[in-house]
Coordinates of C-alpha atoms and ligand atoms in Angstrom, one line a residue:
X469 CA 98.0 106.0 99.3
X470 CA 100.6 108.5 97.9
X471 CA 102.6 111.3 98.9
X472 CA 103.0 114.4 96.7
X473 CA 102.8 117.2 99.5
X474 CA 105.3 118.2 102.1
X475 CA 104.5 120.5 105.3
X476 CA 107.5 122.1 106.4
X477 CA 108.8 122.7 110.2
X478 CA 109.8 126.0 111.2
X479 CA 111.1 127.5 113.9
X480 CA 110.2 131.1 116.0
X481 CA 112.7 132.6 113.6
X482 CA 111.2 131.1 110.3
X483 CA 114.5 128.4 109.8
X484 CA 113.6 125.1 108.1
X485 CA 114.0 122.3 110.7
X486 CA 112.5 119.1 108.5
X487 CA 110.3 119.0 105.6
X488 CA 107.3 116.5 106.1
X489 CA 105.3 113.9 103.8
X490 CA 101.8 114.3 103.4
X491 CA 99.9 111.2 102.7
X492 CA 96.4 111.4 100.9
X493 CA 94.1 108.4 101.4
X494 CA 91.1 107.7 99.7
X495 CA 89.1 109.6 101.5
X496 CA 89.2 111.7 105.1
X497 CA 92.0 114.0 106.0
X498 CA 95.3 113.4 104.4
X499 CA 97.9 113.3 107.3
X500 CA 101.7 114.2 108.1
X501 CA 104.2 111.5 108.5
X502 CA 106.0 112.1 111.6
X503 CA 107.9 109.1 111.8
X504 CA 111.5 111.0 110.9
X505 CA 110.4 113.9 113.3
X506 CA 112.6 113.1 116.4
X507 CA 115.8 112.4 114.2
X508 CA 115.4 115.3 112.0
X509 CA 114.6 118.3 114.9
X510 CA 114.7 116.2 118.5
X511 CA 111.0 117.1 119.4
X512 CA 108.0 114.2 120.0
X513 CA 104.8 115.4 119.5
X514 CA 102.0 115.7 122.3
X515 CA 98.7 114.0 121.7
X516 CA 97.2 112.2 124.5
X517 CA 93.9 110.4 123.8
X518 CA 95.3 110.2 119.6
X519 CA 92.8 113.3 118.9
X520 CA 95.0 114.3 115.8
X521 CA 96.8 110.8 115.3
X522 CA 96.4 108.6 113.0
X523 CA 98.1 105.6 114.5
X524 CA 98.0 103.1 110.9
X525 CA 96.7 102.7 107.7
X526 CA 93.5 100.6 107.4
X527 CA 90.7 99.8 104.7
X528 CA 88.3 98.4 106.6
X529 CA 85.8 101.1 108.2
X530 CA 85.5 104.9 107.3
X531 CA 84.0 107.6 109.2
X532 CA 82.9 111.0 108.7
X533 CA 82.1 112.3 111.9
X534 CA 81.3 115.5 110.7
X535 CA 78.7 114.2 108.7
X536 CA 77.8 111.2 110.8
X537 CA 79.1 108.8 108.2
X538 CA 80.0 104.7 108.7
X539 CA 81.2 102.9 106.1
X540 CA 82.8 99.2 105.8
X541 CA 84.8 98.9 102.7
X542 CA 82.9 101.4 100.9
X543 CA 79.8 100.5 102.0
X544 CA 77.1 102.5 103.7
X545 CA 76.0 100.9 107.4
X546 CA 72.5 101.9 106.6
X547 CA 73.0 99.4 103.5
X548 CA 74.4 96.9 105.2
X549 CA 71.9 97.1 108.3
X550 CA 68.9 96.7 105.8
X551 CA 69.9 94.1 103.5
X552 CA 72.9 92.5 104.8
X553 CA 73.4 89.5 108.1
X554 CA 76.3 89.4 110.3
X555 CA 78.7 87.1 108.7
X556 CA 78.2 88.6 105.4
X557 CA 79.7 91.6 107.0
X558 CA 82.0 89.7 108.4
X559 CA 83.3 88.3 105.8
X560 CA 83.5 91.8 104.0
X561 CA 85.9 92.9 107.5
X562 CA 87.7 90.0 106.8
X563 CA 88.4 89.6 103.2
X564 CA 87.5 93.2 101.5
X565 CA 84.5 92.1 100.0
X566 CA 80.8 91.2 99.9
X567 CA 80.9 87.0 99.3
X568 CA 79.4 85.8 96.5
X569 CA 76.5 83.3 97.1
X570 CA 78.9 80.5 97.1
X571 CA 81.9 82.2 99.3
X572 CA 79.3 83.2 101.8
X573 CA 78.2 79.6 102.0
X574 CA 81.5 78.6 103.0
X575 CA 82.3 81.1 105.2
X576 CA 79.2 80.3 107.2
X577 CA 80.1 76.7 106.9
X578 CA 83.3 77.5 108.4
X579 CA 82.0 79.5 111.1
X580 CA 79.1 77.6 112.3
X581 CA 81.1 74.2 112.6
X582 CA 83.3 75.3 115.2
X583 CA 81.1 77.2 117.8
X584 CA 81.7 74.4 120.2
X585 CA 84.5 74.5 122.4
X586 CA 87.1 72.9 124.4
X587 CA 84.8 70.5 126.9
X588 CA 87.3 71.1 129.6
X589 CA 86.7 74.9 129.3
X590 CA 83.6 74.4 131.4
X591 CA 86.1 73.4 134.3
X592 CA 87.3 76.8 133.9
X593 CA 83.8 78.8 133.8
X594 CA 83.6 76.7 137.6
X595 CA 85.9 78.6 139.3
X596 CA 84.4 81.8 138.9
X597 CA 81.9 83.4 141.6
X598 CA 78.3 82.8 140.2
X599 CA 77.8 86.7 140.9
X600 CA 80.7 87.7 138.8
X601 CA 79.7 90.1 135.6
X602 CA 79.3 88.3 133.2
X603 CA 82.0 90.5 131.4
X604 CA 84.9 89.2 133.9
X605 CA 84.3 85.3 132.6
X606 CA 84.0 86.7 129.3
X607 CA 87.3 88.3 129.4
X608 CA 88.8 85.0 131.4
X609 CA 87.4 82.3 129.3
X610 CA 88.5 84.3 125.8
X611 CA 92.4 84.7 127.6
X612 CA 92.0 81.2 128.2
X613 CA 91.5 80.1 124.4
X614 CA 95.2 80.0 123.9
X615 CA 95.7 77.1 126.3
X616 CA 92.9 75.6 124.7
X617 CA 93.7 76.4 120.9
X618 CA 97.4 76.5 121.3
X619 CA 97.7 74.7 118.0
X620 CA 97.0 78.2 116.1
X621 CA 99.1 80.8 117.3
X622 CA 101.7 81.4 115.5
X623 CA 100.9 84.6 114.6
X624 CA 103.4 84.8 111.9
X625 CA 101.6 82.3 109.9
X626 CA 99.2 82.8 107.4
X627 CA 97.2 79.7 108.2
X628 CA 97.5 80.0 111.6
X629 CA 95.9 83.5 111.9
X630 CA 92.9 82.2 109.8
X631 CA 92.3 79.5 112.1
X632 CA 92.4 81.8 115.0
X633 CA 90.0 83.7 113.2
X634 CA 87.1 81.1 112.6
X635 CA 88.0 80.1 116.5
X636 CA 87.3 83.8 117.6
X637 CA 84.0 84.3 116.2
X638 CA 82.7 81.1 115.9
X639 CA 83.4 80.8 119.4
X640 CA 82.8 84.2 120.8
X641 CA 79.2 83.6 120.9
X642 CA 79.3 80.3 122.8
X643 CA 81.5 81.9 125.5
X644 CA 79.1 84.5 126.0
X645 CA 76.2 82.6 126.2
X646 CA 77.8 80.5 129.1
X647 CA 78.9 83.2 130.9
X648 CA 75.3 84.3 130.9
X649 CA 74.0 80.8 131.6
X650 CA 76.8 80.7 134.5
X651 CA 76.0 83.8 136.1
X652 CA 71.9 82.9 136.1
X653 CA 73.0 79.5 137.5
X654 CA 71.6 77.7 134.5
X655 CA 72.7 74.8 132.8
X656 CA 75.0 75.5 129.6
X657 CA 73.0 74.9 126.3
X658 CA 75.3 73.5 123.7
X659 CA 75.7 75.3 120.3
X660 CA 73.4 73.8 117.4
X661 CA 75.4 73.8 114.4
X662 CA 72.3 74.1 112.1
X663 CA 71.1 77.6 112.8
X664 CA 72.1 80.7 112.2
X665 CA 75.1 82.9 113.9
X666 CA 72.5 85.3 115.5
X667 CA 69.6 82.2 116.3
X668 CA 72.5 79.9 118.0
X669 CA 73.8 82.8 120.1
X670 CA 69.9 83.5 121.8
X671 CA 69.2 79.9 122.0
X672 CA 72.4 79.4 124.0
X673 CA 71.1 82.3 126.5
X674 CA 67.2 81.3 126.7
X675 CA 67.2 77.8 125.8
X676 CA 66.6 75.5 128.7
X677 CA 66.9 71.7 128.2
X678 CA 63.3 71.2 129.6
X679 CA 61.4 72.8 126.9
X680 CA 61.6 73.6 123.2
X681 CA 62.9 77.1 122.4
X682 CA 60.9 79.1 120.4
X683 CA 62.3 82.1 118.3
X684 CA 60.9 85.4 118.2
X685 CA 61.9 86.6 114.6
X686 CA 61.3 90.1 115.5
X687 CA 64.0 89.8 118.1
X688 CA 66.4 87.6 115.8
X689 CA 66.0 90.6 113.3
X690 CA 66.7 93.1 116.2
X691 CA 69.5 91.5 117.2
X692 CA 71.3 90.8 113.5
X693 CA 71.4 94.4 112.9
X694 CA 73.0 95.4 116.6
X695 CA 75.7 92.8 115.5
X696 CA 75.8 94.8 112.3
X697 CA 76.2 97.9 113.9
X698 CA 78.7 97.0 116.7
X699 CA 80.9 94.8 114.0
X700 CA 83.8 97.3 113.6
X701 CA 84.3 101.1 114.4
X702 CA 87.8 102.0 113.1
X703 CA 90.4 102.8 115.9
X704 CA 88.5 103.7 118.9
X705 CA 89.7 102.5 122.5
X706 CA 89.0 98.6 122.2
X707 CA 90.6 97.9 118.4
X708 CA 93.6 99.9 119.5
X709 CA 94.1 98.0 122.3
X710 CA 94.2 94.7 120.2
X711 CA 96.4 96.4 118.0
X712 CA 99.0 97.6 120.8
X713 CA 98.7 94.3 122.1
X714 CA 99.5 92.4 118.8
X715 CA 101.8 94.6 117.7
X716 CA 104.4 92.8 120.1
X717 CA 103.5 89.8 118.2
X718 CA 101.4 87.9 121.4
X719 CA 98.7 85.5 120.5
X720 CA 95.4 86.7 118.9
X721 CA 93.0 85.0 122.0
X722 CA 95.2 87.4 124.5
X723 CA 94.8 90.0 122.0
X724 CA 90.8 89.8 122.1
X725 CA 90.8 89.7 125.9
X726 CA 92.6 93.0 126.1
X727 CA 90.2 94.2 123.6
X728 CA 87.0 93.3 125.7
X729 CA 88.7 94.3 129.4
X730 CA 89.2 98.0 127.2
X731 CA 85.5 98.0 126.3
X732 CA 84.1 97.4 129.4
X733 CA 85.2 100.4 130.6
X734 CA 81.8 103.0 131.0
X735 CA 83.5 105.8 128.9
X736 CA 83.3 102.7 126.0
X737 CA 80.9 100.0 125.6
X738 CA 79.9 99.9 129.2
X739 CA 77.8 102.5 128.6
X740 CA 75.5 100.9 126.8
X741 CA 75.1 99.2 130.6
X742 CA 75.3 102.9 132.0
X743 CA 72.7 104.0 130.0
X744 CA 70.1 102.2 131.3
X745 CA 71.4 102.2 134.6
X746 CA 70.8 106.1 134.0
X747 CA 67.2 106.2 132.6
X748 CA 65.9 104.0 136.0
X749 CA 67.8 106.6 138.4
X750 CA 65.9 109.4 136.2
X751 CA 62.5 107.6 136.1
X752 CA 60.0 110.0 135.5
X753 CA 60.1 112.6 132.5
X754 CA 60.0 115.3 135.3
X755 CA 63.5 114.9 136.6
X756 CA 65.2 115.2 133.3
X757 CA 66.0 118.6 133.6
X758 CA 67.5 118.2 136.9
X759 CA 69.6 115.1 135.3
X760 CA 70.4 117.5 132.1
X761 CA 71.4 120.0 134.7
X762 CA 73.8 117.4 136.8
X763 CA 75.5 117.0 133.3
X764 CA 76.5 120.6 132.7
X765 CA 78.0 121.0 135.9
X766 CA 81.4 120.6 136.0
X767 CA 81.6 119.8 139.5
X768 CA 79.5 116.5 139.0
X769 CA 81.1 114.0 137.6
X770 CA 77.7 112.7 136.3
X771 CA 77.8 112.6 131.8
X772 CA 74.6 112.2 130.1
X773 CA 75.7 108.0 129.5
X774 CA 74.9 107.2 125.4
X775 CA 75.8 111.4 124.4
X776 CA 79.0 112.2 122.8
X777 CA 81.5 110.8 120.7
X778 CA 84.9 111.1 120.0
X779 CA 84.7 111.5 116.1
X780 CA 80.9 111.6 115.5
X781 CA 80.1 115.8 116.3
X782 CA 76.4 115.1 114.5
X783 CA 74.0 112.2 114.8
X784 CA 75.8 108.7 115.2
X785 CA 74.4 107.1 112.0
X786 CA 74.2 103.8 114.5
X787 CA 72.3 105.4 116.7
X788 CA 69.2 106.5 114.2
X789 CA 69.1 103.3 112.9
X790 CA 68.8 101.5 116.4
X791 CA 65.8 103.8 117.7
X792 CA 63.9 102.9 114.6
X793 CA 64.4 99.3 114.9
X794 CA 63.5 100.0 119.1
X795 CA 60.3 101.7 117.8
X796 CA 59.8 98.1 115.1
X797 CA 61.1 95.8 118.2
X798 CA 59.5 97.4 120.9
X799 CA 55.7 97.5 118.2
X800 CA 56.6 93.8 117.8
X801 CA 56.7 92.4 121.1
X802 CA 54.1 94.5 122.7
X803 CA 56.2 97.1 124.8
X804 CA 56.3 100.0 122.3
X805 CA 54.9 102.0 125.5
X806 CA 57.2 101.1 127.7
X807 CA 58.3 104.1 130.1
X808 CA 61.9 103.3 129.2
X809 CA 61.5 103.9 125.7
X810 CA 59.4 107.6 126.1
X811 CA 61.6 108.9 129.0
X812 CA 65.0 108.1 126.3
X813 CA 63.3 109.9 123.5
X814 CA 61.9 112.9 125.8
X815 CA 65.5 112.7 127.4
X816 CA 67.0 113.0 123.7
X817 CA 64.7 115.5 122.4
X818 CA 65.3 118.3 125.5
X819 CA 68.9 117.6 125.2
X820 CA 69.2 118.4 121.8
X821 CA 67.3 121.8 122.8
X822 CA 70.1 123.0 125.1
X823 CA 72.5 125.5 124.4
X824 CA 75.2 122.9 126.3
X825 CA 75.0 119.9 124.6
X826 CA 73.9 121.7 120.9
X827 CA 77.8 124.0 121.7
X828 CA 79.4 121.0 122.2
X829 CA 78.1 118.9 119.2
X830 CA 76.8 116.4 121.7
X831 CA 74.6 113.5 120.1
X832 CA 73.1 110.2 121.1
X833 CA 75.8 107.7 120.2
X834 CA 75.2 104.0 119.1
X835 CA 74.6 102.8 123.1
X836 CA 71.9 105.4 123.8
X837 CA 68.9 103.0 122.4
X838 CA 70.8 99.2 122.3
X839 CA 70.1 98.7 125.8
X840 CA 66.5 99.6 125.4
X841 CA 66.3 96.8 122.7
X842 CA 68.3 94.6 124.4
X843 CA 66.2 94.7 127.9
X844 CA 63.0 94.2 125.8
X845 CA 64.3 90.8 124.3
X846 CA 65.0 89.6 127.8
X847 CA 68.8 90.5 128.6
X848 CA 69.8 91.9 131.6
X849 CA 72.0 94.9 131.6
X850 CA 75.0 92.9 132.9
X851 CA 74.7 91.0 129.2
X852 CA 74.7 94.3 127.5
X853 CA 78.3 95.1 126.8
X854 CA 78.9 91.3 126.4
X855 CA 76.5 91.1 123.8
X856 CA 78.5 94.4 122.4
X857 CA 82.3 92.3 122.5
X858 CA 80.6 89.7 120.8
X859 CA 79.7 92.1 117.9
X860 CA 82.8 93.6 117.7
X861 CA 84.9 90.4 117.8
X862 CA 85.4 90.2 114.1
X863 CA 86.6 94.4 114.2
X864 CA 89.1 93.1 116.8
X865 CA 90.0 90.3 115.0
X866 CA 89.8 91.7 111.4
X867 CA 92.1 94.7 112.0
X868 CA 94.8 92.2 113.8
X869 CA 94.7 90.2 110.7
X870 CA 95.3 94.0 108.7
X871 CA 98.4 94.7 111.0
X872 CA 99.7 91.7 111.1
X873 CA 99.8 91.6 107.5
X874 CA 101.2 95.6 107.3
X875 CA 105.1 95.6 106.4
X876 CA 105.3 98.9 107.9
X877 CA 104.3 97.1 111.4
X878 CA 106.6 97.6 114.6
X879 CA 105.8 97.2 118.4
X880 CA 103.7 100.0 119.7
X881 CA 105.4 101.9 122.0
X882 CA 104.6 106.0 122.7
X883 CA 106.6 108.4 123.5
X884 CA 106.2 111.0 126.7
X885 CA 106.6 114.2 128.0
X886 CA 108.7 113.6 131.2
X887 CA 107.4 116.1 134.3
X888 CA 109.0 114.1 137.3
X889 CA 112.0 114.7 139.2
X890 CA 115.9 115.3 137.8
X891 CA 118.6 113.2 139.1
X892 CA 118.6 113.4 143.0
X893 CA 120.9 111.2 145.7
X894 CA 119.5 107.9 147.5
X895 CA 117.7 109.2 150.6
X896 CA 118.4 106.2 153.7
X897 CA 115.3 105.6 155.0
X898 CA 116.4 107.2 158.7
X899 CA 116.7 110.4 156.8
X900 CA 113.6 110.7 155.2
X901 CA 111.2 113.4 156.0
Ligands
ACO2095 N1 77.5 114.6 129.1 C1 77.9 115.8 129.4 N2 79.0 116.5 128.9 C2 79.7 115.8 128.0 C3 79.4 114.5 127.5 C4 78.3 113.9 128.1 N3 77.9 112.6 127.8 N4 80.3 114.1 126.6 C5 81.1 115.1 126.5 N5 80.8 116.2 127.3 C6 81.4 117.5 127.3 C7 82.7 117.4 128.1 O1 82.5 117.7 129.5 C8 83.5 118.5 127.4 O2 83.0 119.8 127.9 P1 84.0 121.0 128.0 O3 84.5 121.3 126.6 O4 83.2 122.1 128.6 O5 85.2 120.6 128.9 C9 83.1 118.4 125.9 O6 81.8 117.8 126.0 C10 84.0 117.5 125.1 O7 84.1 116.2 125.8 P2 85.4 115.3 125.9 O8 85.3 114.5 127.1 O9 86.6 116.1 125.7 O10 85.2 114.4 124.6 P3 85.9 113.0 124.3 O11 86.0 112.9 122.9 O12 87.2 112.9 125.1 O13 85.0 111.9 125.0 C11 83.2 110.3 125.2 C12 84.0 111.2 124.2 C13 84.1 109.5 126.2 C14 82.4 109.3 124.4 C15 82.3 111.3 126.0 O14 81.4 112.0 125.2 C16 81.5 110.6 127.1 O15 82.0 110.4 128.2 N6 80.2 110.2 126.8 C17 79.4 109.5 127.8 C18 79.8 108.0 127.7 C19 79.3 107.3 126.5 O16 78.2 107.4 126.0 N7 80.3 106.5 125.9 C20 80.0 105.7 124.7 C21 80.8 106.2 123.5 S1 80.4 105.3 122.1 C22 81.2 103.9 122.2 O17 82.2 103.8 122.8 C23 80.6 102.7 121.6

């Protein structure tokens, strides 16, 4: 990272007002430091929703959205989806780099001995209504941590943030799973210490203590590389939330919570949830022109859920890989005709045909073909943007590690263009209009 260009300020009548730094990455768009901006010339800048911000530095995930590029340290996802698990990409979040044999065995080691949790968290999962989303107890329980695991956050400790790291994602999974056992009104199944990440997590949602679960490897596959794809996506809504959170030093459990409430929302993860919500209300391929239509008008508040993307304006590289592995899935357990799957793909194909969405550089995005996967193996929709937090867990976690290593940190706090009244005198309440 270096700077060797300046941009310079002018104003309407061509005067100098500040000279700024440009700052070259390694690769992407260099940017301009505006850090000295309000003390040189007395002007914020206006960017709501960050479209030309970059709000830190990070080496952890690049993307090209022109060019529907995702990378994690230097890495291409379509590499790391093939040949890669989880945890190894986990550990390459976390540390920089791929693990050698005996690193990775470690890590795992680490990880898979402490997916159990506090007993006395079940107490908690109790006092929530059995038809809450499964989301809400996910979002409670995780808060919750920090009374639990109070012992490691001291977020200005190096040892203390790595321990709060192997609690998060060792024990992300476990949460979930109960929160989905809860919500079926199932009994909890306890973590087993001797599988893998991605095997524990769908035996604690289908096991039942009456019978012996059996594995479909076809769906443990299917599922590794969604928890590939969903591991980490740069700043988007979610991580910057954990960041804006963190940045006021609070603890990393409170941190994740904020970071799961943000990607619930439908315009985020929940539309994974949306999506299929979506393709039943369309049912038939018939009425997809009417749906298309519903999309275009701007008087309908009704988006095409699992189309568009804030930085991808071609193909979300996540997004082709899932609907080859839905076509393999979908072969594997017998459902490859399913309607779901035919109406998406005829859905996606007239789309892609129209003037609208072709303008607009609108393409299916990463949730347009998980939840067709995820329905197949047996999740209900209300576990799809869980099953999405649970992914992106070691993103969260990984880039609060990065910041709270940064020297250049400081508390997030924005800046805003002020539109309400000036001044005005106390109005008693008798003399109110
Ligand atoms: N359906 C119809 N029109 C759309 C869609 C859509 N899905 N997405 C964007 N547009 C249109 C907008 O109306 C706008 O049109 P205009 O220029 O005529 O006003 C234009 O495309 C640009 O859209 P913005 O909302 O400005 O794009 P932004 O970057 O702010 O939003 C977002 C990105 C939120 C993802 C948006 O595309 C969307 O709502 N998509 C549907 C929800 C979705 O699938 N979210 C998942 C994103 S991926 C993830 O979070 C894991």
């Amino acid at each position: 990272m270096g700077a060797n260009k300046k941009v310079y300020l002018v104003d309407e009548s061509g005067e100098r007002m500040c000279g700024l730094d440009v700052i070259e990455g390694t690769e992407g768009p260099p940017v301009i430091d505006i850090q000295k901006l309000y003390k040189e010339t007395g002007y914020f800048t206006y960017d709501p929703g960050f479209t030309s911000t970059a709000s830190c530095v990070s080496a952890l995930t690049y993307i090209d959205g022109e060019n529907g590029i995702l990378r994690h340290g230097g890495y291409a996802i379509e590499e790391l989806a093939e040949q890669s698990t989880f945890l190894e990409v986990s550990y390459l979040l976390l540390k920089g780099e791929l693990p050698t044999l005996e690193e990775k065995r470690d890590f795992e080691d680490m990880v898979l001995q402490h997916t159990m949790l506090h007993d006395q968290l079940q107490n908690f999962f109790r006092g929530f209504r059995r038809d809450a989303h499964p989301m809400s107890l996910l979002i409670g329980a995780t808060g919750a941590l920090s009374s639990f695991y109070h012992d490691s956050i001291n977020v200005n400790d190096e040892r203390s943030r790595e321990i709060s790291t192997y609690r998060v994602l060792a024990k992300m999974p476990t949460i979930a799973a109960m929160a989905f056992k809860y919500t079926k009104g199932e009994p909890f199944t306890y973590p087993d210490n001797g599988l893998g990440y991605v095997e524990n997590f769908q035996k604690m949602c289908f096991g039942l203590p009456v019978e012996e679960y059996k594995f479909i490897p076809e769906s443990v596959k299917a599922l590794e590389q969604i928890f590939i794809l969903h591991a980490d996506h740069e700043q988007n809504a979610s991580t910057s939330t954990v960041r804006t959170a963190g940045s006021s030093e609070a603890n990393p459990f409170g941190c994740v919570a904020a970071g799961i409430s943000s990607l619930w929302g439908p315009a985020h993860g929940g539309a994974n949830e949306a999506v299929l919500k979506m393709l039943d209300e369309i049912g038939t391929s018939s009425r997809i022109k009417e749906y298309i239509e519903k999309a275009k008008d701007k008087d309908d508040n009704f988006r095409l859920m699992g189309f568009g993307h804030r930085v991808y304006k071609n193909y979300d590289p996540r997004a082709s890989i899932l609907k080859g592995t839905c076509k393999e899935v979908l072969g594997a357990l017998g459902k490859d005709k399913e309607d779901l799957f035919v109406l998406a793909q005829e859905l996606e194909r007239i789309a892609l045909e129209d003037e609208y969405f072709v303008d607009r550089k609108l393409f299916p995005n990463v949730d347009f073909y998980s939840g067709i996967i995820l329905k197949a193996m047996g999740y209900p929709t209300s576990m799809f943007t869980v099953l999405f937090a649970v992914a992106r867990c070691v993103g969260w976690i990984a880039q609060w590690n990065e910041m709270m290593r940064d020297s250049d940190r400081r508390i997030s706090r924005p800046r805003q263009l002020y539109t309400g009244e000036r001044l005005r005198s106390f109005v008693s309440i008798e003399e109110r209009k």
